[in-house]
Tab-separated table of C-alpha atoms in Angstrom:
chain	number	residue	atom	x	y	z
A	1	MET	CA	117.889	57.091	118.529
A	2	GLU	CA	116.863	56.225	114.993
A	3	LYS	CA	117.489	58.874	112.368
A	4	ILE	CA	114.457	61.011	111.474
A	5	GLN	CA	113.711	63.132	108.402
A	6	MET	CA	114.192	66.439	110.239
A	7	GLU	CA	117.917	65.686	110.539
A	8	ASP	CA	118.266	66.074	106.766
A	9	ASN	CA	117.177	69.700	107.016
A	10	LEU	CA	118.938	70.861	110.211
A	11	GLU	CA	122.503	70.939	111.463
A	12	ILE	CA	122.408	69.341	114.905
A	13	ASP	CA	124.766	68.342	117.717
A	14	HIS	CA	123.844	64.683	118.269
A	15	ASP	CA	125.534	64.467	121.679
A	16	LYS	CA	123.629	67.516	122.897
A	17	ILE	CA	120.320	66.170	121.541
A	18	LYS	CA	120.972	62.845	123.268
A	19	LYS	CA	121.536	64.612	126.616
A	20	ILE	CA	118.384	66.734	126.247
A	21	MET	CA	116.371	63.600	125.471
A	22	GLU	CA	117.743	61.751	128.518
A	23	ILE	CA	116.627	64.521	130.883
A	24	LYS	CA	113.204	64.933	129.241
A	25	LEU	CA	112.496	61.208	129.301
A	26	LYS	CA	113.504	60.868	132.952
A	27	TYR	CA	111.052	63.626	133.838
A	28	LEU	CA	108.221	62.332	131.641
A	29	ARG	CA	108.641	58.841	133.127
A	30	GLY	CA	108.452	60.233	136.655
A	31	GLU	CA	112.055	59.391	137.543
A	32	ILE	CA	112.965	62.977	138.501
A	33	SER	CA	111.032	66.076	139.606
A	34	LEU	CA	110.470	69.182	137.499
A	35	GLU	CA	112.945	71.177	139.578
A	36	LEU	CA	115.630	68.507	139.227
A	37	ALA	CA	114.999	68.289	135.474
A	38	LYS	CA	115.439	72.073	135.167
A	39	GLU	CA	118.616	71.947	137.241
A	40	GLU	CA	120.104	69.111	135.162
A	41	MET	CA	119.218	70.895	131.920
A	42	ILE	CA	120.921	74.115	133.030
A	43	THR	CA	124.014	72.264	134.281
A	44	SER	CA	124.404	69.834	131.380
A	45	VAL	CA	123.144	71.781	128.385
A	46	LYS	CA	123.194	75.487	129.358
A	47	ASN	CA	121.172	76.677	126.316
A	48	VAL	CA	118.768	75.114	123.822
A	49	THR	CA	117.769	76.538	120.441
A	50	ALA	CA	114.211	76.443	119.122
A	51	GLN	CA	115.373	73.970	116.485
A	52	GLU	CA	116.898	71.639	119.093
A	53	PHE	CA	113.706	71.802	121.142
A	54	ALA	CA	111.616	70.994	118.055
A	55	ILE	CA	113.682	68.008	116.920
A	56	CYS	CA	113.567	66.546	120.440
A	57	GLU	CA	109.763	66.765	120.345
A	58	GLN	CA	109.863	64.792	117.105
A	59	TYR	CA	112.166	62.143	118.640
A	60	LEU	CA	109.773	61.543	121.566
A	61	GLN	CA	107.516	59.314	119.479
A	62	GLN	CA	110.337	56.748	119.328
A	63	TYR	CA	110.038	56.358	123.105
A	64	GLY	CA	106.302	55.769	123.352
A	65	ILE	CA	105.343	59.357	124.225
A	66	THR	CA	101.998	59.833	122.472
A	67	ASP	CA	100.742	63.040	120.905
A	68	ASP	CA	97.958	63.123	123.516
A	69	GLU	CA	100.473	63.068	126.359
A	70	LEU	CA	102.650	65.622	124.608
A	71	ALA	CA	99.713	68.027	124.194
A	72	GLU	CA	98.656	67.601	127.830
A	73	ARG	CA	102.168	68.071	129.233
A	74	MET	CA	103.571	70.666	126.837
A	75	ASP	CA	103.514	73.433	129.450
A	76	GLU	CA	105.454	71.234	131.901
A	77	ILE	CA	108.018	70.401	129.220
A	78	LEU	CA	108.489	74.087	128.429
A	79	GLN	CA	109.155	74.794	132.112
A	80	ILE	CA	112.176	72.472	131.968
A	81	PHE	CA	113.710	74.868	129.429
A	82	ASP	CA	112.742	78.058	131.261
A	83	GLY	CA	115.566	80.566	130.942
A	84	ILE	CA	117.712	78.522	128.542
A	85	LEU	CA	115.536	78.405	125.415
A	86	THR	CA	117.018	80.754	122.810
A	87	SER	CA	116.062	81.742	119.278
A	88	ASN	CA	117.635	83.931	116.612
A	89	LYS	CA	115.964	87.163	115.568
A	90	ILE	CA	113.939	86.709	112.400
A	91	ASP	CA	115.174	89.279	109.893
A	92	VAL	CA	113.297	89.094	106.592
A	93	LYS	CA	111.348	91.559	104.485
A	94	LEU	CA	107.746	92.609	104.990
A	95	GLY	CA	105.500	90.229	103.100
A	96	HIS	CA	107.449	87.126	104.095
A	97	PRO	CA	104.861	84.654	105.495
A	98	ILE	CA	106.634	84.373	108.858
A	99	ILE	CA	106.732	88.158	109.268
A	100	THR	CA	103.000	88.195	108.497
A	101	TYR	CA	102.356	85.668	111.279
A	102	LEU	CA	104.429	87.788	113.671
A	103	GLU	CA	102.496	90.931	112.693
A	104	GLU	CA	99.288	89.080	113.517
A	105	VAL	CA	100.728	88.028	116.877
A	106	LYS	CA	101.323	91.728	117.657
A	107	ALA	CA	97.746	92.581	116.658
A	108	ILE	CA	96.326	89.739	118.770
A	109	ARG	CA	98.382	90.907	121.754
A	110	ASN	CA	96.930	94.399	121.368
A	111	VAL	CA	93.443	92.899	121.686
A	112	LEU	CA	94.571	91.004	124.812
A	113	ILE	CA	95.934	94.236	126.310
A	114	GLU	CA	92.584	95.902	125.667
A	115	ALA	CA	90.795	92.982	127.345
A	116	LYS	CA	93.079	93.179	130.397
A	117	ASN	CA	92.451	96.914	130.734
A	118	MET	CA	88.693	96.445	130.484
A	119	LEU	CA	88.747	93.951	133.371
A	120	ASN	CA	89.594	96.897	135.616
A	121	LYS	CA	86.772	99.064	134.315
A	122	LYS	CA	82.995	99.103	134.560
A	123	PHE	CA	81.429	96.272	132.544
A	124	ILE	CA	79.955	97.531	129.243
A	125	LYS	CA	78.634	94.761	127.037
A	126	ASN	CA	79.035	96.508	123.669
A	127	GLN	CA	82.710	97.203	124.333
A	128	TRP	CA	83.355	93.569	125.217
A	129	ALA	CA	81.408	92.463	122.123
A	130	GLU	CA	83.779	94.520	119.986
A	131	VAL	CA	86.800	92.936	121.693
A	132	TYR	CA	85.434	89.465	121.005
A	133	ASP	CA	84.655	90.304	117.378
A	134	ASN	CA	88.368	91.012	117.035
A	135	LEU	CA	89.411	88.041	119.145
A	136	GLU	CA	87.413	85.633	116.975
A	137	GLU	CA	89.641	86.583	114.039
A	138	ILE	CA	92.287	84.353	115.617
A	139	ASN	CA	90.453	81.584	113.728
A	140	ILE	CA	91.921	83.002	110.509
A	141	HIS	CA	95.427	82.994	112.030
A	142	PHE	CA	95.050	79.345	113.026
A	143	SER	CA	93.429	78.347	109.733
A	144	ARG	CA	96.321	79.753	107.713
A	145	LYS	CA	98.844	77.933	109.899
A	146	GLN	CA	96.947	74.669	109.517
A	147	ASN	CA	96.509	74.943	105.748
A	148	GLN	CA	99.763	76.648	104.783
A	149	LEU	CA	102.561	76.391	107.348
A	150	TYR	CA	101.939	72.954	108.831
A	151	PRO	CA	101.873	71.132	105.460
A	152	ALA	CA	105.232	72.689	104.546
A	153	LEU	CA	106.735	71.577	107.878
A	154	GLU	CA	105.321	68.070	107.460
A	155	GLY	CA	107.193	67.888	104.162
A	156	LYS	CA	110.428	68.375	106.113
A	157	GLY	CA	109.551	65.704	108.687
A	158	PHE	CA	108.232	68.021	111.428
A	159	ASP	CA	104.621	66.981	112.083
A	160	LYS	CA	104.243	67.869	115.764
A	161	PRO	CA	102.617	71.261	115.014
A	162	SER	CA	99.884	69.444	113.064
A	163	LYS	CA	99.388	66.840	115.767
A	164	VAL	CA	99.916	68.862	118.955
A	165	MET	CA	99.536	72.608	118.288
A	166	TRP	CA	96.320	72.026	116.332
A	167	THR	CA	94.778	70.515	119.471
A	168	LEU	CA	95.867	73.511	121.554
A	169	GLU	CA	94.434	75.853	118.908
A	170	ASN	CA	91.088	74.063	119.069
A	171	ASN	CA	91.119	74.463	122.857
A	172	ILE	CA	91.572	78.208	122.392
A	173	LYS	CA	88.733	78.426	119.862
A	174	ASP	CA	86.499	76.474	122.252
A	175	ILE	CA	87.144	78.767	125.212
A	176	ILE	CA	86.622	81.904	123.085
A	177	LYS	CA	83.320	80.448	121.892
A	178	LYS	CA	82.329	79.604	125.470
A	179	ALA	CA	83.125	83.120	126.693
A	180	LYS	CA	81.197	84.656	123.787
A	181	GLU	CA	78.164	82.527	124.671
A	182	TYR	CA	78.306	83.834	128.260
A	183	LEU	CA	78.418	87.379	126.890
A	184	ASP	CA	75.509	86.828	124.494
A	185	ARG	CA	73.391	85.289	127.295
A	186	ASP	CA	74.170	88.215	129.626
A	187	GLU	CA	75.893	85.914	132.126
A	188	ASP	CA	78.271	88.717	133.049
A	189	GLU	CA	79.864	87.101	136.107
A	190	LYS	CA	80.704	83.862	134.296
A	191	PHE	CA	82.000	85.875	131.344
A	192	LEU	CA	84.330	87.976	133.490
A	193	ASN	CA	85.518	84.985	135.530
A	194	ILE	CA	86.731	83.181	132.423
A	195	GLN	CA	88.660	86.111	130.952
A	196	ASN	CA	91.986	85.429	132.677
A	197	GLU	CA	91.953	81.868	131.338
A	198	VAL	CA	91.161	83.094	127.808
A	199	ILE	CA	93.975	85.644	127.921
A	200	GLU	CA	96.463	83.173	129.411
A	201	MET	CA	95.743	80.446	126.827
A	202	ILE	CA	96.082	82.816	123.870
A	203	GLU	CA	99.237	84.454	125.235
A	204	ASP	CA	100.739	81.028	125.863
A	205	MET	CA	100.128	80.064	122.227
A	206	MET	CA	101.684	83.291	120.981
A	207	ILE	CA	104.825	82.513	123.008
A	208	LYS	CA	105.029	78.981	121.564
A	209	GLU	CA	104.740	80.423	118.079
A	210	GLU	CA	107.356	83.144	118.582
A	211	GLU	CA	109.919	81.101	120.500
A	212	ILE	CA	109.660	77.697	118.796
A	213	LEU	CA	107.411	77.428	115.740
A	214	TYR	CA	108.565	80.386	113.657
A	215	PRO	CA	112.341	80.140	114.318
A	216	THR	CA	112.201	76.411	113.516
A	217	SER	CA	110.207	77.148	110.356
A	218	MET	CA	112.878	79.615	109.220
A	219	ASP	CA	115.567	76.932	109.536
A	220	LEU	CA	113.584	74.029	108.085
A	221	LEU	CA	111.951	75.724	105.101
A	222	ASP	CA	113.676	77.257	102.101
A	223	HIS	CA	113.029	80.287	99.911
A	224	GLU	CA	110.844	78.373	97.438
A	225	ASP	CA	108.679	77.030	100.279
A	226	PHE	CA	107.891	80.568	101.418
A	227	ILE	CA	107.257	81.821	97.865
A	228	LYS	CA	104.732	79.011	97.385
A	229	MET	CA	103.216	79.659	100.834
A	230	ARG	CA	102.711	83.371	100.130
A	231	LYS	CA	100.775	82.581	96.961
A	232	GLY	CA	98.237	80.561	98.956
A	233	ASP	CA	97.988	82.846	101.999
A	234	ASP	CA	95.515	85.238	100.362
A	235	GLU	CA	93.024	82.392	99.873
A	236	ILE	CA	92.689	82.044	103.665
A	237	GLY	CA	92.899	85.719	104.614
A	238	TYR	CA	94.561	87.591	107.467
A	239	CYS	CA	93.897	88.192	111.145
A	240	LEU	CA	93.514	91.819	112.274
A	241	ILE	CA	96.018	93.119	109.694
A	242	GLU	CA	95.819	94.404	106.133
A	243	LYS	CA	96.808	92.163	103.238
A	244	PRO	CA	100.635	92.153	103.204
A	245	PRO	CA	102.737	92.915	100.115
A	246	TYR	CA	103.944	90.031	97.996
A	247	TYR	CA	107.107	88.320	99.151
A	248	LYS	CA	109.673	88.680	96.356
A	249	GLU	CA	107.002	90.410	94.315
A	250	ASP	CA	108.927	90.196	91.049
A	251	GLU	CA	109.038	86.398	91.215
A	252	VAL	CA	105.453	86.108	92.414
A	253	LYS	CA	104.101	88.282	89.589
A	254	LYS	CA	106.023	86.197	87.085
A	255	ASP	CA	104.252	83.079	88.327
A	256	GLU	CA	100.761	84.510	88.892
A	257	ASN	CA	99.246	82.969	85.780
A	258	ALA	CA	100.752	79.591	86.600
A	259	SER	CA	99.338	79.815	90.113
A	260	ASN	CA	95.852	80.468	88.761
A	261	ASN	CA	96.081	77.313	86.666
A	262	GLU	CA	97.594	74.899	89.171
A	263	LEU	CA	94.769	72.419	88.677
A	264	LEU	CA	95.282	72.463	84.911
A	265	LYS	CA	99.034	71.860	85.251
A	266	ASP	CA	98.663	69.074	87.793
A	267	LEU	CA	96.112	67.261	85.674
A	268	ALA	CA	98.288	67.725	82.593
A	269	LYS	CA	101.200	66.027	84.353
A	270	VAL	CA	99.067	63.029	85.237
A	271	LEU	CA	97.774	62.702	81.688
A	272	GLN	CA	101.272	63.099	80.221
A	273	LYS	CA	102.584	60.385	82.499
A	274	HIS	CA	100.078	57.970	81.015
A	275	GLY	CA	100.719	59.100	77.454
A	276	ILE	CA	97.289	60.643	77.030
A	277	PHE	CA	98.077	64.343	76.877
A	278	ASN	CA	100.530	66.394	74.857
A	279	LYS	CA	100.453	69.677	76.802
A	280	GLU	CA	97.967	71.415	74.481
A	281	ASP	CA	95.158	73.069	76.468
A	282	ASN	CA	92.759	72.788	73.546
A	283	GLU	CA	93.356	69.119	72.769
A	284	VAL	CA	90.122	67.147	73.091
A	285	LEU	CA	90.165	64.297	75.607
A	286	ASP	CA	87.915	61.255	75.723
A	287	VAL	CA	86.307	61.351	79.169
A	288	SER	CA	83.890	58.693	80.445
A	289	GLN	CA	80.851	60.351	78.860
A	290	GLY	CA	81.883	62.936	76.288
A	291	LYS	CA	84.828	64.838	74.886
A	292	LEU	CA	86.359	67.801	76.725
A	293	THR	CA	89.527	69.860	76.647
A	294	LEU	CA	91.565	70.169	79.814
A	295	LYS	CA	90.590	73.840	80.018
A	296	GLN	CA	86.916	72.887	79.915
A	297	ILE	CA	87.444	70.313	82.665
A	298	ASN	CA	89.133	72.968	84.776
A	299	LEU	CA	86.288	75.453	84.196
A	300	ILE	CA	83.643	72.869	85.084
A	301	PHE	CA	85.321	72.229	88.442
A	302	LYS	CA	85.563	75.969	89.113
A	303	HIS	CA	81.837	76.504	88.498
A	304	LEU	CA	80.399	73.607	90.490
A	305	GLN	CA	77.817	74.514	93.135
A	306	VAL	CA	79.386	71.960	95.492
A	307	ASP	CA	82.902	71.798	96.958
A	308	LEU	CA	84.828	68.672	95.991
A	309	SER	CA	87.965	67.171	97.535
A	310	TYR	CA	89.652	63.936	96.508
A	311	VAL	CA	91.957	61.757	98.622
A	312	ASP	CA	93.650	58.868	96.809
A	313	GLU	CA	94.069	55.244	97.917
A	314	ASN	CA	97.329	56.186	99.679
A	315	GLU	CA	95.405	58.667	101.856
A	316	ILE	CA	97.033	61.680	100.179
A	317	VAL	CA	95.021	64.820	99.330
A	318	LYS	CA	95.291	65.118	95.555
A	319	PHE	CA	92.663	67.681	94.589
A	320	TYR	CA	90.049	70.194	95.705
A	321	SER	CA	87.720	72.249	93.508
A	322	ASP	CA	88.666	75.909	93.416
A	323	THR	CA	85.170	77.408	93.529
A	324	LYS	CA	84.497	81.067	94.345
A	325	HIS	CA	82.530	80.434	97.517
A	326	ARG	CA	83.951	77.493	99.434
A	327	VAL	CA	82.127	76.375	102.574
A	328	PHE	CA	85.457	76.146	104.418
A	329	PRO	CA	88.701	77.854	103.372
A	330	ARG	CA	91.299	75.767	101.554
A	331	SER	CA	94.650	76.566	100.024
A	332	ALA	CA	97.062	74.759	97.719
A	333	GLY	CA	99.135	73.812	100.782
A	334	VAL	CA	96.878	70.805	101.422
A	335	ILE	CA	97.779	69.139	98.104
A	336	GLY	CA	100.155	66.216	98.636
A	337	ARG	CA	99.422	66.116	102.359
A	338	LYS	CA	98.335	63.075	104.389
A	339	VAL	CA	94.609	63.487	104.947
A	340	GLN	CA	95.017	62.707	108.667
A	341	ASN	CA	97.124	65.863	108.986
A	342	CYS	CA	94.356	67.999	107.469
A	343	HIS	CA	92.063	67.412	110.450
A	344	PRO	CA	92.329	68.194	114.168
A	345	ARG	CA	93.677	65.234	116.146
A	346	GLU	CA	90.322	64.743	117.885
A	347	SER	CA	88.580	63.861	114.599
A	348	VAL	CA	91.354	61.821	112.961
A	349	HIS	CA	89.874	58.556	114.287
A	350	MET	CA	86.654	59.294	112.374
A	351	VAL	CA	88.578	60.016	109.159
A	352	GLU	CA	90.521	56.777	109.535
A	353	GLU	CA	87.352	54.775	110.253
A	354	ILE	CA	85.703	56.083	107.071
A	355	ILE	CA	88.756	55.157	104.987
A	356	ARG	CA	89.025	51.727	106.666
A	357	ALA	CA	85.357	50.901	106.021
A	358	PHE	CA	85.592	52.103	102.412
A	359	ARG	CA	88.846	50.226	101.778
A	360	ALA	CA	87.424	47.007	103.254
A	361	GLY	CA	84.302	47.306	101.111
A	362	GLU	CA	82.043	47.469	104.173
A	363	GLN	CA	80.572	50.872	103.265
A	364	ASP	CA	80.296	53.106	100.209
A	365	GLN	CA	79.245	56.449	101.676
A	366	ALA	CA	79.114	58.435	104.914
A	367	GLU	CA	76.883	61.472	105.502
A	368	PHE	CA	77.158	64.378	107.936
A	369	TRP	CA	75.278	67.645	108.377
A	370	LEU	CA	75.928	70.551	110.694
A	371	GLU	CA	74.789	74.092	111.412
A	372	ILE	CA	77.487	76.762	111.450
A	373	GLY	CA	76.977	80.520	111.531
A	374	GLY	CA	73.344	80.306	110.458
A	375	LYS	CA	74.134	77.963	107.555
A	376	PHE	CA	73.139	74.327	107.139
A	377	ILE	CA	76.051	72.351	105.689
A	378	TYR	CA	75.638	68.938	104.085
A	379	ILE	CA	78.726	66.708	103.671
A	380	ILE	CA	78.919	63.313	101.991
A	381	TYR	CA	81.934	61.033	101.535
A	382	ASN	CA	81.857	58.458	98.722
A	383	ALA	CA	84.234	55.552	98.221
A	384	VAL	CA	85.939	55.806	94.817
A	385	ARG	CA	86.382	52.442	93.091
A	386	ASP	CA	87.637	51.506	89.618
A	387	GLU	CA	85.951	49.173	87.120
A	388	GLU	CA	87.324	46.118	88.943
A	389	GLY	CA	85.999	47.339	92.281
A	390	ASN	CA	89.429	48.253	93.666
A	391	PHE	CA	89.469	51.052	96.255
A	392	ARG	CA	90.971	54.186	94.673
A	393	GLY	CA	90.262	56.801	97.318
A	394	VAL	CA	87.579	59.036	98.839
A	395	LEU	CA	85.563	61.841	97.252
A	396	GLU	CA	84.217	64.494	99.632
A	397	MET	CA	81.297	66.655	98.503
A	398	MET	CA	80.212	69.617	100.619
A	399	GLN	CA	77.411	72.127	100.073
A	400	ASP	CA	75.623	74.973	101.836
A	401	VAL	CA	72.020	73.753	101.530
A	402	THR	CA	70.414	76.492	103.636
A	403	LYS	CA	68.456	77.908	100.680
A	404	ILE	CA	67.517	74.454	99.351
A	405	ARG	CA	66.061	73.412	102.723
A	406	GLY	CA	63.783	76.455	102.662
A	407	LEU	CA	62.272	75.809	99.226
A	408	GLN	CA	58.556	74.963	99.071
A	409	GLY	CA	56.062	74.105	96.345
A	410	SER	CA	57.246	74.187	92.732
A	411	GLN	CA	58.949	76.614	90.365
A	412	ARG	CA	58.154	75.651	86.781
A	413	LEU	CA	58.551	79.049	85.128
A	414	LEU	CA	61.830	80.740	84.333
A	415	SER	CA	62.782	83.254	87.014
A	416	TRP	CA	66.252	84.784	86.944
A	417	THR	CA	67.880	84.958	90.360
A	418	ASN	CA	70.245	87.649	89.095
A	419	LYS	CA	68.313	89.791	86.604
A	420	LYS	CA	70.384	91.555	83.955
A	421	GLN	CA	69.388	94.716	82.128
A	422	GLU	CA	68.216	94.452	78.528
A	423	SER	CA	70.943	96.681	77.212
A	424	LYS	CA	74.259	98.111	78.259
A	425	LYS	CA	72.624	101.520	78.496
A	426	ASP	CA	69.913	100.223	80.804
A	427	GLU	CA	72.524	98.372	82.844
A	428	ILE	CA	74.575	101.509	83.368
A	429	SER	CA	71.552	103.638	84.257
A	430	GLY	CA	70.285	100.906	86.577
A	431	GLU	CA	73.509	100.961	88.512
A	432	VAL	CA	73.396	104.683	89.176
A	433	ILE	CA	71.259	105.053	92.275
A	434	LYS	CA	71.151	108.598	93.524
A	435	ASN	CA	72.867	108.876	96.897
A	436	GLN	CA	75.652	111.055	98.184
A	437	TYR	CA	77.845	108.051	99.018
A	438	GLY	CA	78.072	106.683	95.490
A	439	LEU	CA	76.590	103.310	96.422
A	440	THR	CA	75.625	101.052	93.514
A	441	LYS	CA	74.726	97.400	93.149
A	442	GLU	CA	78.398	96.744	92.309
A	443	THR	CA	79.679	98.250	95.596
A	444	VAL	CA	81.742	95.589	97.392
A	445	ILE	CA	80.622	94.896	100.964
A	446	GLY	CA	84.190	94.647	102.291
A	447	ASP	CA	85.039	98.178	101.070
A	448	LEU	CA	81.807	99.501	102.541
A	449	VAL	CA	82.312	97.958	106.001
A	450	LYS	CA	85.922	99.113	106.030
A	451	LYS	CA	84.757	102.714	105.466
A	452	TYR	CA	81.706	102.434	107.753
A	453	PRO	CA	82.472	99.686	110.362
A	454	PHE	CA	79.071	100.086	112.052
A	455	LEU	CA	77.356	98.722	108.930
A	456	LYS	CA	78.413	95.165	109.781
A	457	GLU	CA	76.290	95.193	112.963
A	458	PHE	CA	73.540	97.067	111.107
A	459	LEU	CA	73.285	94.332	108.456
A	460	LEU	CA	73.228	91.602	111.105
A	461	ASN	CA	70.217	93.273	112.723
A	462	LEU	CA	68.570	93.951	109.359
A	463	SER	CA	68.088	90.292	108.444
A	464	THR	CA	68.845	86.923	110.028
A	465	LYS	CA	69.924	85.814	106.567
A	466	PHE	CA	73.027	87.969	106.985
A	467	SER	CA	74.176	85.845	109.946
A	468	LYS	CA	77.181	84.538	107.988
A	469	LEU	CA	78.752	87.979	108.579
A	470	LYS	CA	79.253	86.903	112.208
A	471	ASN	CA	81.835	84.316	111.166
A	472	PRO	CA	85.135	86.204	110.750
A	473	VAL	CA	86.659	83.560	108.463
A	474	LEU	CA	83.658	83.505	106.137
A	475	PHE	CA	83.295	87.293	106.225
A	476	LYS	CA	86.970	87.682	105.358
A	477	THR	CA	86.531	85.278	102.466
A	478	MET	CA	83.446	86.913	100.952
A	479	ALA	CA	84.177	90.565	101.830
A	480	SER	CA	86.365	91.149	98.781
A	481	ILE	CA	83.899	89.670	96.266
A	482	ALA	CA	80.344	90.043	97.623
A	483	THR	CA	78.525	93.058	96.151
A	484	LEU	CA	75.402	94.801	97.431
A	485	ASP	CA	73.530	93.120	94.597
A	486	MET	CA	74.658	89.684	95.802
A	487	ILE	CA	73.877	90.219	99.478
A	488	SER	CA	70.532	91.907	98.767
A	489	GLU	CA	69.466	88.706	97.040
A	490	ARG	CA	70.583	86.636	100.044
A	491	GLY	CA	68.760	88.957	102.445
A	492	GLY	CA	65.530	88.974	100.447
A	493	PHE	CA	65.720	92.677	99.481
A	494	GLU	CA	65.626	94.509	96.190
A	495	VAL	CA	69.044	96.085	95.733
A	496	GLU	CA	67.540	99.608	95.608
A	497	GLU	CA	65.773	98.951	98.918
A	498	LEU	CA	68.970	97.726	100.578
A	499	ILE	CA	70.962	100.710	99.315
A	500	SER	CA	68.249	103.040	100.617
A	501	LYS	CA	68.388	101.435	104.085
A	502	ILE	CA	72.193	101.618	104.177
A	503	THR	CA	72.113	105.264	103.078
A	504	GLU	CA	69.628	106.103	105.841
A	505	GLU	CA	71.843	104.375	108.427
A	506	ILE	CA	74.951	106.280	107.310
A	507	ASN	CA	72.991	109.549	107.405
A	508	SER	CA	71.818	108.814	110.948
A	509	ARG	CA	75.428	108.366	112.080
A	510	ASN	CA	76.681	111.604	110.507
């Protein structure tokens, strides 16, 4: 076996690994049965750690075992190790990213227990709808793994989670979506018949995470990796749990300002390398059309109405714009990552085809549009070329164009979309709307729904324009920043009218 990068980060018994590989390959090639493979593994190896299992998965690619085959046969492979797969207890403080994942696993299991219990009771649609609202939050759990944990593991040479687990996660999201569609269409029998499969697939993933992924992550990654990971976790959000405390809070607080200016620092390094920049934030730079400081460049990117991502000519993600309202969640973990590993395996061929066509000069742009959660998303990829026409990468631009598509006629007169009061006094008095719940235009929707959970469903029924609340990932993202003033504008209400309706609904429930 040729040496692989994972060996540099793990202490391994090469003779033991060689024996494990021999048995696995004989089974995968059809030379021995599953029972015989299990028997040989018990006799020859006796016990296998999560780390040994993981490194053997990585070695398989040297023997022509594709990621497709590995994903399809993962359950069979795990059966070979039934009863002999061991892992050390993870003992770290609350707030450590791995502990956070494990806390989410517990919360997800509680939802599965509730679902199992309900299978033995009379079918009540609203109760099942609540279960599936919770179950859909697993998307956040998967998204954080894909954007935070997997990139860190790739950096240590372990890319099988990105290539194999991501596919299994997509399968889970698909079956949850399918079951939810049955429920919404009142196809009760089909909905109930699929529940055991939903529960089994999710539980199976939780076992893979607990027994293999997280123990291996603890051995492969170091303290600094987890500190960096924790800083980006909040950008994605959390599944069925409250925001955890900071890991090593003293160190994190020390670096908070630096974290907020990661784009500025990264760009400064590039400019310094080429002798253009001398570390001063206020130094004026000659850009293609104008003169800007680095701070101004950073602010421009933060205030764009489109999401930008840039992949260089080596197919490495180098940048994304850190806007307030991204269409899809991103975290700093994607920077420096191969772009192929930022997409589910099923769509990698499309990514590679776009890059190939751009690199060869056959095409200069590719367009896509899709409807998700009541929003119409427009995506365009442009080939980036220098003055000599050399391929220098791909620029992705993404925008929610739902509002734009609905515009008609002309607007030639000034009309503020977010009217401000003429004076501070007027502003203060305008915010004070008489109601016993203290609701104002500055009330944050996340705080409100947390206190009155029924308001989420109420808002969905109030206006179709609130449909984005159905998407747990998007709701999690906007809940901490969207005010009643902001969502009233989206829903087509005056803020006073919306507050009045919410107040009436709360009163009716008391």
